[in-house]
Short mmCIF file of C-alpha atoms in Angstrom, two decimals:
data_model
loop_
_atom_site.label_atom_id
_atom_site.label_comp_id
_atom_site.label_asym_id
_atom_site.label_seq_id
_atom_site.Cartn_x
_atom_site.Cartn_y
_atom_site.Cartn_z
CA UNK A 1 -15.96 -25.51 -196.70
CA UNK A 2 -18.57 -27.12 -194.47
CA UNK A 3 -17.40 -29.00 -191.37
CA UNK A 4 -17.80 -32.78 -192.10
CA UNK A 5 -18.49 -35.57 -189.88
CA UNK A 6 -17.85 -38.99 -190.47
CA UNK A 7 -20.49 -42.20 -189.22
CA UNK A 8 -20.17 -45.62 -188.85
CA UNK A 9 -23.61 -47.00 -187.97
CA UNK A 10 -23.83 -51.02 -187.51
CA UNK A 11 -26.54 -52.75 -189.48
CA UNK A 12 -28.23 -56.33 -189.16
CA UNK A 13 -26.17 -58.25 -191.54
CA UNK A 14 -28.01 -58.59 -194.76
CA UNK A 15 -29.48 -54.92 -194.39
CA UNK A 16 -26.54 -53.18 -195.03
CA UNK A 17 -28.06 -51.53 -198.10
CA UNK A 18 -31.38 -50.88 -197.64
CA UNK A 19 -29.78 -48.86 -194.56
CA UNK A 20 -27.73 -46.72 -197.40
CA UNK A 21 -31.01 -46.05 -199.26
CA UNK A 22 -32.14 -44.61 -196.14
CA UNK A 23 -29.25 -42.54 -195.55
CA UNK A 24 -29.73 -41.47 -199.24
CA UNK A 25 -33.08 -40.87 -198.97
CA UNK A 26 -32.83 -38.50 -195.82
CA UNK A 27 -28.88 -36.69 -196.17
CA UNK A 28 -28.55 -37.18 -199.87
CA UNK A 29 -25.05 -38.79 -199.52
CA UNK A 30 -23.77 -41.91 -200.62
CA UNK A 31 -22.78 -44.43 -198.00
CA UNK A 32 -19.05 -47.06 -198.03
CA UNK A 33 -21.25 -50.69 -197.70
CA UNK A 34 -19.40 -53.40 -195.91
CA UNK A 35 -20.35 -56.53 -193.91
CA UNK A 36 -22.80 -55.53 -190.81
CA UNK A 37 -22.35 -51.51 -191.18
CA UNK A 38 -22.08 -48.44 -193.27
CA UNK A 39 -20.10 -45.37 -193.20
CA UNK A 40 -21.19 -42.02 -194.46
CA UNK A 41 -20.18 -38.48 -194.19
CA UNK A 42 -22.71 -35.40 -193.33
CA UNK A 43 -22.36 -31.90 -192.18
CA UNK A 44 -21.53 -31.53 -188.97
CA UNK A 45 -24.76 -28.98 -188.35
CA UNK A 46 -26.49 -32.21 -189.27
CA UNK A 47 -24.89 -34.44 -186.98
CA UNK A 48 -27.57 -35.08 -184.34
CA UNK A 49 -30.15 -36.19 -187.06
CA UNK A 50 -28.49 -39.13 -187.61
CA UNK A 51 -29.73 -40.76 -184.25
CA UNK A 52 -33.35 -39.21 -184.52
CA UNK A 53 -34.28 -39.62 -188.81
CA UNK A 54 -32.18 -43.30 -189.20
CA UNK A 55 -34.37 -46.03 -188.14
CA UNK A 56 -32.62 -48.63 -190.11
CA UNK A 57 -29.61 -48.67 -188.16
CA UNK A 58 -28.64 -50.13 -184.49
CA UNK A 59 -25.28 -48.65 -182.71
CA UNK A 60 -23.60 -45.31 -183.88
CA UNK A 61 -19.98 -44.07 -184.16
CA UNK A 62 -18.37 -40.68 -185.01
CA UNK A 63 -14.83 -41.90 -186.39
CA UNK A 64 -12.30 -39.54 -186.14
CA UNK A 65 -8.76 -40.56 -187.60
CA UNK A 66 -7.98 -43.20 -190.02
CA UNK A 67 -4.54 -44.79 -190.10
CA UNK A 68 -4.49 -46.80 -193.80
CA UNK A 69 -1.91 -49.45 -194.36
CA UNK A 70 -0.62 -50.06 -191.09
CA UNK A 71 2.33 -51.61 -190.38
CA UNK A 72 1.65 -54.61 -187.79
CA UNK A 73 4.94 -55.66 -185.46
CA UNK A 74 5.49 -59.99 -185.65
CA UNK A 75 4.93 -60.53 -181.92
CA UNK A 76 1.46 -60.42 -179.94
CA UNK A 77 2.50 -57.85 -177.52
CA UNK A 78 4.95 -55.62 -179.70
CA UNK A 79 1.16 -55.11 -181.93
CA UNK A 80 -0.53 -54.50 -178.68
CA UNK A 81 2.09 -52.01 -177.61
CA UNK A 82 1.88 -50.04 -181.15
CA UNK A 83 -2.00 -49.33 -180.82
CA UNK A 84 -1.02 -47.97 -176.99
CA UNK A 85 1.50 -45.96 -178.71
CA UNK A 86 -0.91 -44.62 -181.44
CA UNK A 87 -2.69 -42.70 -178.73
CA UNK A 88 -1.34 -39.54 -179.07
CA UNK A 89 -1.96 -39.29 -183.03
CA UNK A 90 -5.26 -39.22 -182.28
CA UNK A 91 -7.48 -36.10 -182.44
CA UNK A 92 -8.89 -36.21 -179.25
CA UNK A 93 -10.04 -32.63 -179.09
CA UNK A 94 -12.40 -32.83 -182.13
CA UNK A 95 -13.18 -36.28 -180.98
CA UNK A 96 -14.19 -34.61 -177.63
CA UNK A 97 -16.37 -31.60 -179.49
CA UNK A 98 -18.28 -34.21 -181.88
CA UNK A 99 -19.49 -36.13 -178.81
CA UNK A 100 -20.29 -33.42 -176.55
CA UNK A 101 -23.12 -33.00 -179.88
CA UNK A 102 -24.66 -35.61 -178.29
CA UNK A 103 -23.88 -36.18 -174.54
CA UNK A 104 -22.84 -33.90 -171.82
CA UNK A 105 -20.76 -33.57 -168.66
CA UNK A 106 -21.02 -31.55 -165.64
CA UNK A 107 -16.86 -30.59 -165.95
CA UNK A 108 -15.11 -29.39 -169.02
CA UNK A 109 -12.98 -32.24 -170.52
CA UNK A 110 -9.65 -31.72 -171.47
CA UNK A 111 -8.33 -32.57 -174.19
CA UNK A 112 -4.87 -32.10 -173.41
CA UNK A 113 -2.57 -35.13 -171.96
CA UNK A 114 -2.00 -35.82 -168.21
CA UNK A 115 1.41 -34.75 -167.20
CA UNK A 116 4.29 -38.00 -167.11
CA UNK A 117 1.99 -39.66 -169.73
CA UNK A 118 5.22 -40.16 -172.05
CA UNK A 119 6.70 -42.65 -169.54
CA UNK A 120 3.22 -44.15 -168.69
CA UNK A 121 2.90 -45.26 -172.02
CA UNK A 122 5.91 -46.84 -173.05
CA UNK A 123 5.16 -49.34 -170.20
CA UNK A 124 4.79 -52.80 -171.71
CA UNK A 125 2.29 -54.93 -169.68
CA UNK A 126 1.86 -58.68 -169.92
CA UNK A 127 -0.26 -59.70 -172.41
CA UNK A 128 -2.60 -61.40 -169.31
CA UNK A 129 -2.86 -57.68 -167.24
CA UNK A 130 -6.12 -57.54 -166.14
CA UNK A 131 -7.52 -53.87 -164.98
CA UNK A 132 -8.13 -54.03 -161.06
CA UNK A 133 -9.40 -51.86 -158.57
CA UNK A 134 -6.07 -50.65 -157.81
CA UNK A 135 -6.19 -49.03 -161.28
CA UNK A 136 -9.80 -46.62 -160.28
CA UNK A 137 -8.40 -45.72 -156.52
CA UNK A 138 -7.58 -42.13 -157.95
CA UNK A 139 -11.06 -41.58 -159.23
CA UNK A 140 -11.33 -37.64 -160.02
CA UNK A 141 -15.06 -36.87 -160.30
CA UNK A 142 -13.75 -33.66 -162.56
CA UNK A 143 -12.95 -36.69 -165.29
CA UNK A 144 -15.10 -38.42 -167.51
CA UNK A 145 -15.63 -42.25 -167.16
CA UNK A 146 -14.49 -44.17 -170.21
CA UNK A 147 -14.19 -47.73 -171.69
CA UNK A 148 -11.74 -49.11 -174.73
CA UNK A 149 -13.78 -51.05 -177.35
CA UNK A 150 -12.31 -52.81 -180.30
CA UNK A 151 -13.63 -54.83 -183.05
CA UNK A 152 -11.35 -56.35 -185.66
CA UNK A 153 -11.94 -58.28 -188.90
CA UNK A 154 -9.43 -60.02 -191.02
CA UNK A 155 -11.13 -60.73 -194.50
CA UNK A 156 -7.70 -60.46 -196.37
CA UNK A 157 -5.03 -61.13 -194.06
CA UNK A 158 -4.14 -62.91 -190.45
CA UNK A 159 -3.74 -60.90 -187.23
CA UNK A 160 -1.37 -62.42 -184.44
CA UNK A 161 -3.57 -60.57 -181.71
CA UNK A 162 -7.32 -60.53 -180.48
CA UNK A 163 -9.95 -58.08 -179.66
CA UNK A 164 -9.90 -58.61 -176.24
CA UNK A 165 -5.43 -58.14 -176.49
CA UNK A 166 -6.14 -54.64 -178.42
CA UNK A 167 -8.85 -53.65 -176.09
CA UNK A 168 -7.17 -53.76 -172.95
CA UNK A 169 -4.00 -51.76 -174.20
CA UNK A 170 -5.90 -49.01 -176.18
CA UNK A 171 -8.06 -48.69 -173.15
CA UNK A 172 -5.06 -48.87 -171.01
CA UNK A 173 -3.36 -46.36 -173.28
CA UNK A 174 -5.99 -43.88 -172.41
CA UNK A 175 -5.88 -44.24 -168.89
CA UNK A 176 -2.21 -43.27 -169.60
CA UNK A 177 -2.94 -40.88 -171.41
CA UNK A 178 -5.01 -38.60 -169.68
CA UNK A 179 -5.97 -40.09 -166.10
CA UNK A 180 -9.46 -40.71 -167.00
CA UNK A 181 -11.42 -42.88 -164.60
CA UNK A 182 -12.10 -46.22 -165.88
CA UNK A 183 -15.74 -47.76 -166.48
CA UNK A 184 -16.84 -50.44 -168.84
CA UNK A 185 -20.53 -50.44 -167.73
CA UNK A 186 -21.39 -47.34 -166.48
CA UNK A 187 -19.02 -45.23 -168.62
CA UNK A 188 -19.79 -41.45 -170.08
CA UNK A 189 -17.64 -42.48 -173.48
CA UNK A 190 -16.96 -45.62 -175.44
CA UNK A 191 -13.87 -45.20 -176.97
CA UNK A 192 -13.54 -47.38 -180.41
CA UNK A 193 -10.06 -49.12 -182.07
CA UNK A 194 -11.83 -50.45 -185.39
CA UNK A 195 -9.08 -52.48 -187.57
CA UNK A 196 -9.87 -54.34 -190.54
CA UNK A 197 -7.33 -55.73 -192.17
CA UNK A 198 -4.71 -53.05 -192.53
CA UNK A 199 -6.67 -50.39 -191.78
CA UNK A 200 -6.76 -48.91 -188.18
CA UNK A 201 -9.15 -46.23 -187.52
CA UNK A 202 -10.62 -44.65 -183.82
CA UNK A 203 -13.98 -43.54 -182.96
CA UNK A 204 -16.54 -42.45 -180.05
CA UNK A 205 -19.01 -44.20 -179.31
CA UNK A 206 -23.04 -41.87 -180.26
CA UNK A 207 -25.11 -44.58 -178.73
CA UNK A 208 -24.36 -46.28 -175.79
CA UNK A 209 -27.16 -49.50 -175.88
CA UNK A 210 -28.62 -50.58 -179.64
CA UNK A 211 -31.41 -48.19 -180.93
CA UNK A 212 -32.87 -51.83 -182.14
CA UNK A 213 -34.45 -51.46 -178.40
CA UNK A 214 -36.65 -48.14 -178.99
CA UNK A 215 -39.89 -48.46 -178.40
CA UNK A 216 -40.09 -51.95 -176.73
CA UNK A 217 -41.22 -52.04 -172.95
CA UNK A 218 -42.26 -55.56 -172.96
CA UNK A 219 -40.27 -58.22 -174.01
CA UNK A 220 -41.22 -61.48 -175.28
CA UNK A 221 -39.17 -64.59 -175.83
CA UNK A 222 -39.12 -64.20 -179.68
CA UNK A 223 -39.49 -60.27 -179.70
CA UNK A 224 -38.00 -58.79 -182.91
CA UNK A 225 -35.55 -55.96 -183.11
CA UNK A 226 -37.10 -52.81 -184.12
CA UNK A 227 -34.51 -52.19 -186.46
CA UNK A 228 -35.46 -55.31 -188.40
CA UNK A 229 -39.06 -54.24 -188.51
CA UNK A 230 -38.32 -50.97 -190.12
CA UNK A 231 -36.03 -52.52 -192.31
CA UNK A 232 -39.20 -55.10 -193.61
CA UNK A 233 -41.83 -52.55 -194.07
CA UNK A 234 -38.91 -50.31 -196.22
CA UNK A 235 -38.29 -52.95 -198.29
CA UNK A 236 -42.07 -52.96 -199.32
CA UNK A 237 -41.66 -49.92 -200.90
CA UNK A 238 -45.08 -48.52 -198.93
CA UNK A 239 -46.84 -45.80 -200.43
CA UNK A 240 -49.23 -43.64 -198.90
CA UNK A 241 -53.06 -44.58 -198.47
CA UNK A 242 -51.92 -48.49 -198.92
CA UNK A 243 -53.65 -50.83 -195.94
CA UNK A 244 -50.82 -52.32 -194.07
CA UNK A 245 -51.01 -56.01 -192.31
CA UNK A 246 -49.09 -58.01 -189.91
CA UNK A 247 -51.16 -61.08 -189.13
CA UNK A 248 -48.43 -62.81 -186.69
CA UNK A 249 -47.87 -59.45 -184.70
CA UNK A 250 -45.98 -60.71 -181.71
CA UNK A 251 -44.84 -58.31 -179.22
CA UNK A 252 -45.62 -55.57 -182.24
CA UNK A 253 -41.88 -54.75 -183.20
CA UNK A 254 -43.03 -54.41 -186.83
CA UNK A 255 -46.64 -52.78 -186.58
CA UNK A 256 -44.99 -50.31 -184.21
CA UNK A 257 -42.41 -49.06 -187.05
CA UNK A 258 -44.98 -49.05 -189.31
CA UNK A 259 -47.34 -46.68 -187.43
CA UNK A 260 -44.49 -44.13 -186.82
CA UNK A 261 -42.58 -44.10 -190.19
CA UNK A 262 -45.56 -44.60 -192.49
CA UNK A 263 -48.41 -42.25 -190.99
CA UNK A 264 -50.29 -42.13 -194.41
CA UNK A 265 -51.64 -45.77 -194.07
CA UNK A 266 -54.59 -47.85 -192.53
CA UNK A 267 -52.22 -50.00 -190.13
CA UNK A 268 -53.79 -53.60 -189.19
CA UNK A 269 -52.29 -56.30 -186.89
CA UNK A 270 -52.93 -59.34 -185.14
CA UNK A 271 -51.98 -62.95 -183.39
CA UNK A 272 -53.64 -66.10 -182.12
CA UNK A 273 -52.08 -65.81 -178.61
CA UNK A 274 -53.76 -63.54 -175.89
CA UNK A 275 -50.44 -63.11 -174.01
CA UNK A 276 -48.43 -61.59 -177.16
CA UNK A 277 -51.54 -59.43 -178.13
CA UNK A 278 -51.24 -58.26 -174.80
CA UNK A 279 -47.47 -57.39 -174.77
CA UNK A 280 -48.15 -55.72 -178.32
CA UNK A 281 -50.78 -53.35 -177.03
CA UNK A 282 -48.59 -52.22 -174.24
CA UNK A 283 -45.37 -51.69 -176.70
CA UNK A 284 -48.37 -49.60 -179.36
CA UNK A 285 -49.00 -47.43 -176.31
CA UNK A 286 -45.70 -47.28 -175.00
CA UNK A 287 -44.59 -45.79 -178.32
CA UNK A 288 -47.44 -43.75 -178.98
CA UNK A 289 -49.66 -45.60 -182.14
CA UNK A 290 -52.39 -47.36 -180.14
CA UNK A 291 -55.13 -44.99 -181.88
CA UNK A 292 -53.26 -45.61 -185.01
CA UNK A 293 -53.54 -49.42 -185.17
CA UNK A 294 -56.39 -51.81 -185.71
CA UNK A 295 -55.23 -55.15 -183.28
CA UNK A 296 -57.39 -57.93 -183.05
CA UNK A 297 -57.06 -61.69 -182.09
CA UNK A 298 -57.29 -64.17 -184.70
CA UNK A 299 -55.94 -66.91 -186.90
CA UNK A 300 -53.40 -66.36 -189.41
CA UNK A 301 -55.14 -69.19 -191.62
CA UNK A 302 -58.40 -67.70 -191.05
CA UNK A 303 -58.17 -64.01 -191.46
CA UNK A 304 -61.29 -62.20 -191.00
CA UNK A 305 -60.83 -59.74 -194.00
CA UNK A 306 -62.24 -59.57 -197.23
CA UNK A 307 -60.79 -60.60 -200.68
CA UNK A 308 -58.22 -58.43 -202.21
CA UNK A 309 -58.21 -55.77 -199.08
CA UNK A 310 -54.36 -55.75 -198.08
CA UNK A 311 -51.87 -54.34 -199.80
CA UNK A 312 -48.59 -54.78 -197.82
CA UNK A 313 -48.23 -57.79 -195.71
CA UNK A 314 -45.20 -58.18 -193.02
CA UNK A 315 -44.60 -60.55 -190.48
CA UNK A 316 -42.07 -62.67 -188.81
CA UNK A 317 -43.45 -66.17 -189.41
CA UNK A 318 -42.46 -68.88 -186.33
CA UNK A 319 -39.02 -69.89 -186.52
CA UNK A 320 -39.69 -73.35 -184.71
CA UNK A 321 -37.25 -72.72 -182.66
CA UNK A 322 -38.24 -70.34 -179.40
CA UNK A 323 -41.60 -69.94 -180.93
CA UNK A 324 -44.11 -73.53 -182.50
CA UNK A 325 -42.39 -76.43 -183.92
CA UNK A 326 -40.96 -76.99 -187.41
CA UNK A 327 -43.05 -79.56 -187.58
CA UNK A 328 -46.28 -77.26 -187.17
CA UNK A 329 -44.29 -75.48 -189.86
CA UNK A 330 -45.35 -77.72 -192.62
CA UNK A 331 -48.55 -77.30 -191.91
CA UNK A 332 -48.92 -73.48 -190.89
CA UNK A 333 -46.90 -72.07 -194.05
CA UNK A 334 -49.10 -73.20 -196.86
CA UNK A 335 -51.84 -72.58 -194.90
CA UNK A 336 -50.77 -68.61 -193.64
CA UNK A 337 -49.60 -67.93 -197.24
CA UNK A 338 -52.48 -69.50 -199.18
CA UNK A 339 -55.28 -67.21 -196.70
CA UNK A 340 -52.58 -63.96 -196.81
CA UNK A 341 -52.86 -64.00 -200.73
CA UNK A 342 -56.75 -64.75 -200.44
CA UNK A 343 -56.59 -61.22 -198.47
CA UNK A 344 -53.89 -59.64 -200.76
CA UNK A 345 -54.67 -57.73 -203.36
CA UNK A 346 -53.36 -59.27 -207.01
CA UNK A 347 -50.68 -58.07 -209.09
CA UNK A 348 -50.06 -54.65 -206.76
CA UNK A 349 -49.96 -56.93 -203.51
CA UNK A 350 -46.81 -57.75 -201.85
CA UNK A 351 -45.46 -59.61 -198.55
CA UNK A 352 -42.33 -59.75 -197.02
CA UNK A 353 -41.72 -62.40 -194.60
CA UNK A 354 -39.30 -63.36 -192.03
CA UNK A 355 -38.31 -67.10 -191.25
CA UNK A 356 -35.08 -69.48 -190.25
CA UNK A 357 -37.15 -72.68 -191.60
CA UNK A 358 -36.22 -71.86 -194.98
CA UNK A 359 -36.56 -75.39 -196.30
CA UNK A 360 -40.30 -74.98 -195.11
CA UNK A 361 -40.78 -72.02 -196.31
CA UNK A 362 -39.07 -72.71 -200.24
CA UNK A 363 -40.73 -75.66 -200.19
CA UNK A 364 -44.26 -73.57 -199.75
CA UNK A 365 -43.27 -70.47 -202.34
CA UNK A 366 -42.80 -73.99 -204.21
CA UNK A 367 -45.96 -75.18 -203.64
CA UNK A 368 -47.73 -71.76 -203.49
CA UNK A 369 -46.11 -69.97 -207.12
CA UNK A 370 -49.36 -69.42 -209.05
CA UNK A 371 -49.56 -67.16 -206.14
CA UNK A 372 -47.01 -65.86 -205.43
CA UNK A 373 -43.99 -64.71 -206.95
CA UNK A 374 -40.74 -64.59 -204.79
CA UNK A 375 -38.87 -61.39 -206.06
CA UNK A 376 -35.85 -61.06 -203.37
CA UNK A 377 -34.40 -63.42 -200.85
CA UNK A 378 -32.08 -61.26 -198.83
CA UNK A 379 -30.18 -63.86 -196.04
CA UNK A 380 -30.39 -62.12 -192.60
CA UNK A 381 -28.56 -62.57 -189.07
CA UNK A 382 -31.38 -62.51 -186.17
CA UNK A 383 -29.87 -63.10 -182.67
CA UNK A 384 -27.05 -65.52 -184.12
CA UNK A 385 -29.42 -67.68 -186.44
CA UNK A 386 -28.91 -67.74 -190.13
CA UNK A 387 -32.38 -66.18 -191.23
CA UNK A 388 -34.07 -65.09 -194.22
CA UNK A 389 -36.07 -62.45 -195.62
CA UNK A 390 -38.71 -63.36 -198.51
CA UNK A 391 -40.14 -60.24 -200.56
CA UNK A 392 -42.96 -61.73 -202.27
CA UNK A 393 -45.53 -60.44 -204.96
CA UNK A 394 -49.40 -61.25 -205.67
CA UNK A 395 -49.84 -63.06 -208.78
#
């Protein structure tokens, strides 16, 4: 029987099904879709490909143990202590083996507990305990640095503890068990505790920073996550040979993802702001796709393109928050969508538009219902803002 590995990957809320489709396409396995994440199991031999191949996901964790139907205690302190005493029941040998597929450490990492762990792990610190420099005075360079992280969600039941409480006890328990070095920022191993209602599971982090930062080195105040750009392109089902255009490219997140992942296409992008175009050029060059992109300074309301030329428009519209204003959007949106309709191929053309100004967008689509058909609307979380992605077809 082939050795399998279970993953949990975080996804921008709203794009979970899109990410599950990517996993199905690339690994031929089904995913469990949860709010803000997907879970899937693949052979260990393909584990490295998760980070290399999947473009729709932000952070990746390897799941080691599940504790279902967890019985909680009546008090906060007793619950926290329960999670601390759970640590010896975790398969740390497997955790370290799987972690080592993605990361390295100059010394062998012993999965066996340090002497005296039984007594240390039973000590119940106060809830207001804070880690201090004293805890790391015995720094041992032969042992890894770690941090304990907790993600908690209570959908069907109430918890009498906070994520921060569990994080302290869980991390403190690991320190008691292994005598590993504590480092919350420059850690080697991220040990993660997940609590979803009464389902408790434990994993280790694969990614040390979110994959949405890939390719971008020149940021703007409205830089779009690369993972959002990819998911928007994926919604369009881009076919080989089609012309793909981002008419308001900003820092270039969408054009970069389009160029890298749909290489048999013609790619165009542009913006009216020269400063943003400069950032876009820097990012396109950094991603190694500058030679594949035709980039222009233009006005989205007067594109220098012939009628029925573009197959797919994908763009991040001004929200009217950090860029532009909501008052201006009422003039910009109708003009922009009318011009995109002129340039977009009739019947087969598509557009995928992101905006937080949903009221203005819906009014515009109602006004231009003879040009565009709204096929799908996906609510997404963009930097804490409740935005929406609109997938349209040209009539």
